[in-house]
């Protein structure tokens, strides 16, 4: 059984930065595609970023390109989301997700592709 736990959320000023972390319990973490999704109040959960199991390939939603960076450390079983130039519209609960597929592809943007999810961490951005 895989457990994912997000941390690092909080309140930041617009234009500021925040780094989210996701800790995984799986022993085969290096074989998982990992992703971040977010859900704003009253909205659907949207794709933010994904990273291949080697860390060599990433994918980002258009609205975060150039501002957010996803990375991973397989030795530490950690995934990170560095968020810079935060905007008020970035405020949401951010979720870490794991896909047992080793291939990062178009399906990696689909919520149902992920078998494991964390509980989420709240990010609030003030204007």
Tab-separated table of N, CA and C in Angstrom:
chain	number	residue	atom	x	y	z
A	1	UNK	N	0.832	-1.173	0.000
A	1	UNK	CA	0.000	0.000	0.000
A	1	UNK	C	0.883	1.246	0.000
A	2	UNK	N	0.519	2.216	-0.823
A	2	UNK	CA	1.285	3.441	-0.962
A	2	UNK	C	0.595	4.569	-0.215
A	3	UNK	N	1.387	5.307	0.537
A	3	UNK	CA	0.889	6.481	1.237
A	3	UNK	C	1.620	7.712	0.715
A	4	UNK	N	0.869	8.763	0.446
A	4	UNK	CA	1.427	10.022	-0.010
A	4	UNK	C	1.006	11.118	0.953
A	5	UNK	N	1.959	11.921	1.361
A	5	UNK	CA	1.682	12.994	2.304
A	5	UNK	C	2.296	14.286	1.795
A	6	UNK	N	1.439	15.279	1.560
A	6	UNK	CA	1.908	16.579	1.102
A	6	UNK	C	2.196	17.491	2.286
A	7	UNK	N	3.086	18.429	2.063
A	7	UNK	CA	3.384	19.433	3.062
A	7	UNK	C	3.941	20.670	2.364
A	8	UNK	N	4.041	21.748	3.097
A	8	UNK	CA	4.633	22.959	2.566
A	8	UNK	C	3.652	24.040	2.177
A	9	UNK	N	2.370	23.748	2.251
A	9	UNK	CA	1.387	24.753	1.922
A	9	UNK	C	1.344	25.843	2.972
A	10	UNK	N	0.705	26.939	2.623
A	10	UNK	CA	0.593	28.043	3.545
A	10	UNK	C	0.097	29.293	2.863
A	11	UNK	N	0.241	30.403	3.551
A	11	UNK	CA	-0.189	31.702	3.045
A	11	UNK	C	1.010	32.485	2.547
A	12	UNK	N	0.929	32.941	1.311
A	12	UNK	CA	1.999	33.739	0.728
A	12	UNK	C	1.410	34.943	0.020
A	13	UNK	N	2.235	35.944	-0.161
A	13	UNK	CA	1.823	37.134	-0.879
A	13	UNK	C	1.967	36.907	-2.376
A	14	UNK	N	1.108	37.525	-3.154
A	14	UNK	CA	1.218	37.430	-4.604
A	14	UNK	C	2.619	37.834	-5.043
A	15	UNK	N	3.182	37.045	-5.948
A	15	UNK	CA	4.539	37.275	-6.391
A	15	UNK	C	5.572	36.507	-5.597
A	16	UNK	N	5.151	35.931	-4.512
A	16	UNK	CA	6.043	35.170	-3.668
A	16	UNK	C	6.206	33.738	-4.121
A	17	UNK	N	6.914	32.968	-3.321
A	17	UNK	CA	7.222	31.585	-3.661
A	17	UNK	C	6.866	30.640	-2.526
A	18	UNK	N	6.655	29.399	-2.920
A	18	UNK	CA	6.342	28.359	-1.962
A	18	UNK	C	6.812	27.038	-2.541
A	19	UNK	N	7.300	26.175	-1.699
A	19	UNK	CA	7.751	24.857	-2.146
A	19	UNK	C	6.930	23.771	-1.460
A	20	UNK	N	6.236	22.988	-2.253
A	20	UNK	CA	5.461	21.884	-1.738
A	20	UNK	C	6.271	20.599	-1.817
A	21	UNK	N	6.043	19.725	-0.860
A	21	UNK	CA	6.724	18.441	-0.832
A	21	UNK	C	5.704	17.324	-0.735
A	22	UNK	N	6.056	16.194	-1.292
A	22	UNK	CA	5.226	14.999	-1.218
A	22	UNK	C	6.121	13.838	-0.842
A	23	UNK	N	5.832	13.216	0.270
A	23	UNK	CA	6.586	12.065	0.739
A	23	UNK	C	5.809	10.796	0.437
A	24	UNK	N	6.484	9.821	-0.142
A	24	UNK	CA	5.857	8.571	-0.524
A	24	UNK	C	6.429	7.406	0.263
A	25	UNK	N	5.579	6.432	0.544
A	25	UNK	CA	6.006	5.262	1.303
A	25	UNK	C	6.407	4.090	0.423
A	26	UNK	N	6.065	4.144	-0.841
A	26	UNK	CA	6.297	3.014	-1.737
A	26	UNK	C	7.771	2.678	-1.885
A	27	UNK	N	8.045	1.383	-2.065
A	27	UNK	CA	9.404	0.922	-2.297
A	27	UNK	C	9.781	0.944	-3.768
A	28	UNK	N	8.792	1.170	-4.633
A	28	UNK	CA	9.046	1.235	-6.065
A	28	UNK	C	8.778	2.638	-6.595
A	29	UNK	N	9.061	3.608	-5.774
A	29	UNK	CA	8.819	5.006	-6.111
A	29	UNK	C	9.472	5.396	-7.431
A	30	UNK	N	10.640	4.862	-7.698
A	30	UNK	CA	11.373	5.221	-8.897
A	30	UNK	C	10.674	4.782	-10.175
A	31	UNK	N	9.690	3.909	-10.061
A	31	UNK	CA	8.958	3.432	-11.227
A	31	UNK	C	7.653	4.179	-11.462
A	32	UNK	N	7.348	5.123	-10.610
A	32	UNK	CA	6.083	5.841	-10.685
A	32	UNK	C	6.215	7.178	-11.390
A	33	UNK	N	5.239	7.468	-12.236
A	33	UNK	CA	5.031	8.831	-12.671
A	33	UNK	C	4.332	9.571	-11.530
A	34	UNK	N	4.815	10.753	-11.225
A	34	UNK	CA	4.240	11.534	-10.141
A	34	UNK	C	3.681	12.834	-10.688
A	35	UNK	N	2.655	13.335	-10.028
A	35	UNK	CA	2.015	14.544	-10.514
A	35	UNK	C	1.463	15.376	-9.374
A	36	UNK	N	1.200	16.619	-9.703
A	36	UNK	CA	0.503	17.530	-8.816
A	36	UNK	C	-0.775	18.004	-9.489
A	37	UNK	N	-1.839	17.978	-8.739
A	37	UNK	CA	-3.117	18.525	-9.158
A	37	UNK	C	-3.546	19.558	-8.132
A	38	UNK	N	-4.514	20.386	-8.491
A	38	UNK	CA	-5.018	21.348	-7.529
A	38	UNK	C	-6.515	21.542	-7.709
A	39	UNK	N	-7.160	21.902	-6.607
A	39	UNK	CA	-8.583	22.153	-6.627
A	39	UNK	C	-8.873	23.451	-5.887
A	40	UNK	N	-9.402	24.410	-6.617
A	40	UNK	CA	-9.833	25.660	-6.011
A	40	UNK	C	-11.248	25.477	-5.481
A	41	UNK	N	-11.653	26.299	-4.529
A	41	UNK	CA	-13.001	26.167	-3.972
A	41	UNK	C	-14.079	26.218	-5.047
A	42	UNK	N	-14.948	25.224	-5.045
A	42	UNK	CA	-16.037	25.185	-6.000
A	42	UNK	C	-15.641	24.763	-7.398
A	43	UNK	N	-14.388	24.383	-7.596
A	43	UNK	CA	-13.901	24.011	-8.918
A	43	UNK	C	-13.514	22.538	-8.970
A	44	UNK	N	-13.322	22.051	-10.186
A	44	UNK	CA	-12.848	20.690	-10.376
A	44	UNK	C	-11.358	20.624	-10.090
A	45	UNK	N	-10.890	19.419	-9.857
A	45	UNK	CA	-9.461	19.247	-9.644
A	45	UNK	C	-8.743	19.283	-10.992
A	46	UNK	N	-7.748	20.146	-11.096
A	46	UNK	CA	-7.055	20.375	-12.354
A	46	UNK	C	-5.600	19.923	-12.286
A	47	UNK	N	-5.116	19.502	-13.427
A	47	UNK	CA	-3.718	19.108	-13.559
A	47	UNK	C	-2.805	20.306	-13.417
A	48	UNK	N	-1.697	20.125	-12.724
A	48	UNK	CA	-0.705	21.176	-12.556
A	48	UNK	C	0.613	20.797	-13.218
A	49	UNK	N	1.165	19.665	-12.820
A	49	UNK	CA	2.460	19.246	-13.342
A	49	UNK	C	2.658	17.763	-13.116
A	50	UNK	N	3.495	17.155	-13.946
A	50	UNK	CA	3.841	15.749	-13.800
A	50	UNK	C	5.318	15.557	-14.094
A	51	UNK	N	5.862	14.487	-13.559
A	51	UNK	CA	7.273	14.188	-13.758
A	51	UNK	C	7.446	12.692	-13.932
A	52	UNK	N	8.271	12.309	-14.894
A	52	UNK	CA	8.513	10.904	-15.167
A	52	UNK	C	9.280	10.252	-14.029
A	53	UNK	N	9.319	8.936	-14.065
A	53	UNK	CA	9.952	8.214	-12.955
A	53	UNK	C	11.442	8.485	-12.834
A	54	UNK	N	12.086	8.823	-13.938
A	54	UNK	CA	13.505	9.158	-13.888
A	54	UNK	C	13.737	10.631	-13.565
A	55	UNK	N	12.694	11.422	-13.679
A	55	UNK	CA	12.824	12.850	-13.494
A	55	UNK	C	13.269	13.577	-14.745
A	56	UNK	N	13.464	12.843	-15.827
A	56	UNK	CA	13.983	13.437	-17.042
A	56	UNK	C	12.960	14.135	-17.909
A	57	UNK	N	11.695	13.860	-17.670
A	57	UNK	CA	10.630	14.451	-18.464
A	57	UNK	C	9.594	15.072	-17.544
A	58	UNK	N	9.178	16.266	-17.885
A	58	UNK	CA	8.145	16.949	-17.110
A	58	UNK	C	7.062	17.483	-18.026
A	59	UNK	N	5.925	17.748	-17.443
A	59	UNK	CA	4.800	18.302	-18.170
A	59	UNK	C	4.107	19.294	-17.253
A	60	UNK	N	3.692	20.419	-17.814
A	60	UNK	CA	3.064	21.459	-17.018
A	60	UNK	C	1.796	21.969	-17.674
A	61	UNK	N	0.847	22.311	-16.845
A	61	UNK	CA	-0.313	23.023	-17.343
A	61	UNK	C	0.136	24.396	-17.831
A	62	UNK	N	-0.546	24.907	-18.842
A	62	UNK	CA	-0.144	26.176	-19.433
A	62	UNK	C	-0.093	27.308	-18.416
A	63	UNK	N	-0.988	27.294	-17.480
A	63	UNK	CA	-1.081	28.419	-16.552
A	63	UNK	C	0.009	28.445	-15.495
A	64	UNK	N	0.854	27.408	-15.459
A	64	UNK	CA	1.964	27.412	-14.506
A	64	UNK	C	3.322	27.350	-15.181
A	65	UNK	N	3.354	27.215	-16.491
A	65	UNK	CA	4.622	27.132	-17.202
A	65	UNK	C	5.462	28.387	-16.965
A	66	UNK	N	6.716	28.167	-16.664
A	66	UNK	CA	7.615	29.268	-16.399
A	66	UNK	C	7.588	29.755	-14.974
A	67	UNK	N	6.625	29.289	-14.200
A	67	UNK	CA	6.509	29.717	-12.806
A	67	UNK	C	6.711	28.563	-11.828
A	68	UNK	N	6.217	27.395	-12.191
A	68	UNK	CA	6.310	26.230	-11.320
A	68	UNK	C	7.335	25.248	-11.861
A	69	UNK	N	7.984	24.533	-10.958
A	69	UNK	CA	8.937	23.503	-11.332
A	69	UNK	C	8.696	22.262	-10.488
A	70	UNK	N	8.498	21.140	-11.156
A	70	UNK	CA	8.325	19.878	-10.453
A	70	UNK	C	9.637	19.109	-10.502
A	71	UNK	N	9.985	18.482	-9.411
A	71	UNK	CA	11.214	17.703	-9.340
A	71	UNK	C	10.997	16.520	-8.412
A	72	UNK	N	11.945	15.605	-8.415
A	72	UNK	CA	11.817	14.447	-7.538
A	72	UNK	C	13.179	13.967	-7.084
A	73	UNK	N	13.178	13.304	-5.963
A	73	UNK	CA	14.372	12.695	-5.412
A	73	UNK	C	13.978	11.276	-5.037
A	74	UNK	N	14.287	10.336	-5.917
A	74	UNK	CA	13.847	8.962	-5.702
A	74	UNK	C	14.514	8.311	-4.491
A	75	UNK	N	15.738	8.697	-4.209
A	75	UNK	CA	16.425	8.143	-3.051
A	75	UNK	C	15.706	8.517	-1.762
A	76	UNK	N	15.142	9.714	-1.740
A	76	UNK	CA	14.415	10.186	-0.573
A	76	UNK	C	12.919	9.931	-0.674
A	77	UNK	N	12.487	9.395	-1.806
A	77	UNK	CA	11.066	9.137	-2.058
A	77	UNK	C	10.254	10.415	-1.914
A	78	UNK	N	10.741	11.464	-2.535
A	78	UNK	CA	10.111	12.772	-2.427
A	78	UNK	C	9.844	13.370	-3.800
A	79	UNK	N	8.761	14.101	-3.888
A	79	UNK	CA	8.433	14.900	-5.056
A	79	UNK	C	8.196	16.321	-4.587
A	80	UNK	N	8.632	17.270	-5.384
A	80	UNK	CA	8.532	18.666	-4.993
A	80	UNK	C	7.834	19.485	-6.071
A	81	UNK	N	7.229	20.551	-5.639
A	81	UNK	CA	6.665	21.527	-6.560
A	81	UNK	C	7.108	22.900	-6.090
A	82	UNK	N	8.046	23.476	-6.810
A	82	UNK	CA	8.503	24.820	-6.510
A	82	UNK	C	7.601	25.797	-7.242
A	83	UNK	N	6.952	26.654	-6.507
A	83	UNK	CA	6.004	27.595	-7.072
A	83	UNK	C	6.535	29.006	-6.889
A	84	UNK	N	6.802	29.659	-7.985
A	84	UNK	CA	7.288	31.029	-7.969
A	84	UNK	C	6.277	31.948	-8.625
A	85	UNK	N	6.428	33.226	-8.376
A	85	UNK	CA	5.540	34.235	-8.963
A	85	UNK	C	4.083	33.865	-8.765
A	86	UNK	N	3.755	33.516	-7.565
A	86	UNK	CA	2.405	33.059	-7.271
A	86	UNK	C	1.371	34.153	-7.489
A	87	UNK	N	0.226	33.734	-7.986
A	87	UNK	CA	-0.886	34.623	-8.255
A	87	UNK	C	-2.060	34.235	-7.365
A	88	UNK	N	-2.957	35.172	-7.104
A	88	UNK	CA	-4.127	34.833	-6.290
A	88	UNK	C	-4.906	33.646	-6.859
A	89	UNK	N	-4.948	33.504	-8.170
A	89	UNK	CA	-5.676	32.408	-8.782
A	89	UNK	C	-4.994	31.055	-8.596
A	90	UNK	N	-3.779	31.046	-8.060
A	90	UNK	CA	-3.102	29.800	-7.737
A	90	UNK	C	-3.581	29.213	-6.417
A	91	UNK	N	-4.334	29.969	-5.677
A	91	UNK	CA	-4.829	29.497	-4.394
A	91	UNK	C	-5.705	28.264	-4.592
A	92	UNK	N	-5.386	27.207	-3.889
A	92	UNK	CA	-6.103	25.951	-4.039
A	92	UNK	C	-5.528	24.940	-3.056
A	93	UNK	N	-6.182	23.807	-2.982
A	93	UNK	CA	-5.602	22.666	-2.299
A	93	UNK	C	-4.799	21.896	-3.330
A	94	UNK	N	-3.551	21.655	-3.041
A	94	UNK	CA	-2.666	20.965	-3.963
A	94	UNK	C	-2.490	19.515	-3.538
A	95	UNK	N	-2.644	18.619	-4.498
A	95	UNK	CA	-2.583	17.186	-4.243
A	95	UNK	C	-1.427	16.533	-4.981
A	96	UNK	N	-0.780	15.635	-4.316
A	96	UNK	CA	0.242	14.792	-4.915
A	96	UNK	C	-0.405	13.489	-5.357
A	97	UNK	N	-0.007	12.978	-6.516
A	97	UNK	CA	-0.584	11.754	-7.041
A	97	UNK	C	0.494	10.869	-7.649
A	98	UNK	N	0.269	9.565	-7.587
A	98	UNK	CA	1.213	8.592	-8.120
A	98	UNK	C	0.530	7.672	-9.121
A	99	UNK	N	1.195	7.457	-10.232
A	99	UNK	CA	0.732	6.570	-11.293
A	99	UNK	C	1.742	5.442	-11.424
A	100	UNK	N	1.283	4.223	-11.393
A	100	UNK	CA	2.200	3.086	-11.485
A	100	UNK	C	2.843	2.952	-12.853
A	101	UNK	N	2.329	3.664	-13.842
A	101	UNK	CA	2.941	3.665	-15.165
A	101	UNK	C	4.300	4.336	-15.115
A	102	UNK	N	5.240	3.779	-15.862
A	102	UNK	CA	6.579	4.348	-15.917
A	102	UNK	C	6.736	5.359	-17.034
A	103	UNK	N	5.686	5.555	-17.802
A	103	UNK	CA	5.743	6.427	-18.963
A	103	UNK	C	4.916	7.681	-18.726
A	104	UNK	N	5.547	8.827	-18.851
A	104	UNK	CA	4.836	10.091	-18.782
A	104	UNK	C	4.331	10.402	-20.185
A	105	UNK	N	3.028	10.485	-20.323
A	105	UNK	CA	2.412	10.733	-21.615
A	105	UNK	C	1.184	11.608	-21.415
A	106	UNK	N	0.390	11.744	-22.476
A	106	UNK	CA	-0.795	12.587	-22.401
A	106	UNK	C	-1.741	12.143	-21.295
A	107	UNK	N	-1.814	10.842	-21.073
A	107	UNK	CA	-2.711	10.334	-20.045
A	107	UNK	C	-2.294	10.766	-18.653
A	108	UNK	N	-1.078	11.252	-18.517
A	108	UNK	CA	-0.591	11.701	-17.216
A	108	UNK	C	-1.274	12.973	-16.744
A	109	UNK	N	-2.003	13.615	-17.629
A	109	UNK	CA	-2.776	14.801	-17.263
A	109	UNK	C	-4.171	14.448	-16.782
A	110	UNK	N	-4.499	13.191	-16.849
A	110	UNK	CA	-5.839	12.738	-16.501
A	110	UNK	C	-5.871	12.267	-15.057
A	111	UNK	N	-6.780	12.798	-14.313
A	111	UNK	CA	-6.899	12.487	-12.894
A	111	UNK	C	-7.053	10.995	-12.635
A	112	UNK	N	-7.840	10.322	-13.466
A	112	UNK	CA	-8.117	8.910	-13.250
A	112	UNK	C	-6.932	8.009	-13.563
A	113	UNK	N	-5.858	8.553	-14.087
A	113	UNK	CA	-4.666	7.769	-14.364
A	113	UNK	C	-3.887	7.445	-13.098
A	114	UNK	N	-4.189	8.133	-12.029
A	114	UNK	CA	-3.403	8.014	-10.812
A	114	UNK	C	-4.088	7.142	-9.777
A	115	UNK	N	-3.345	6.181	-9.294
A	115	UNK	CA	-3.882	5.209	-8.347
A	115	UNK	C	-3.820	5.677	-6.903
A	116	UNK	N	-2.864	6.548	-6.610
A	116	UNK	CA	-2.649	6.962	-5.230
A	116	UNK	C	-2.656	8.472	-5.115
A	117	UNK	N	-3.263	8.952	-4.035
A	117	UNK	CA	-3.409	10.382	-3.802
A	117	UNK	C	-3.106	10.733	-2.356
A	118	UNK	N	-2.533	11.913	-2.184
A	118	UNK	CA	-2.361	12.438	-0.851
A	118	UNK	C	-3.608	13.175	-0.408
A	119	UNK	N	-3.572	13.691	0.794
A	119	UNK	CA	-4.720	14.393	1.359
A	119	UNK	C	-4.797	15.852	0.941
A	120	UNK	N	-3.728	16.378	0.395
A	120	UNK	CA	-3.711	17.745	-0.069
A	120	UNK	C	-3.121	18.703	0.945
A	121	UNK	N	-2.607	19.809	0.440
A	121	UNK	CA	-2.083	20.869	1.285
A	121	UNK	C	-2.582	22.201	0.744
A	122	UNK	N	-3.035	23.051	1.632
A	122	UNK	CA	-3.666	24.308	1.238
A	122	UNK	C	-2.636	25.372	0.908
A	123	UNK	N	-2.839	26.013	-0.227
A	123	UNK	CA	-2.029	27.151	-0.631
A	123	UNK	C	-2.948	28.352	-0.765
A	124	UNK	N	-2.633	29.400	-0.046
A	124	UNK	CA	-3.407	30.628	-0.106
A	124	UNK	C	-2.500	31.760	-0.552
A	125	UNK	N	-2.964	32.537	-1.504
A	125	UNK	CA	-2.172	33.630	-2.052
A	125	UNK	C	-2.939	34.931	-1.878
A	126	UNK	N	-2.352	35.860	-1.180
A	126	UNK	CA	-2.981	37.150	-0.963
A	126	UNK	C	-2.539	38.139	-2.030
A	127	UNK	N	-3.422	39.046	-2.397
A	127	UNK	CA	-3.114	40.028	-3.420
A	127	UNK	C	-2.413	41.238	-2.832
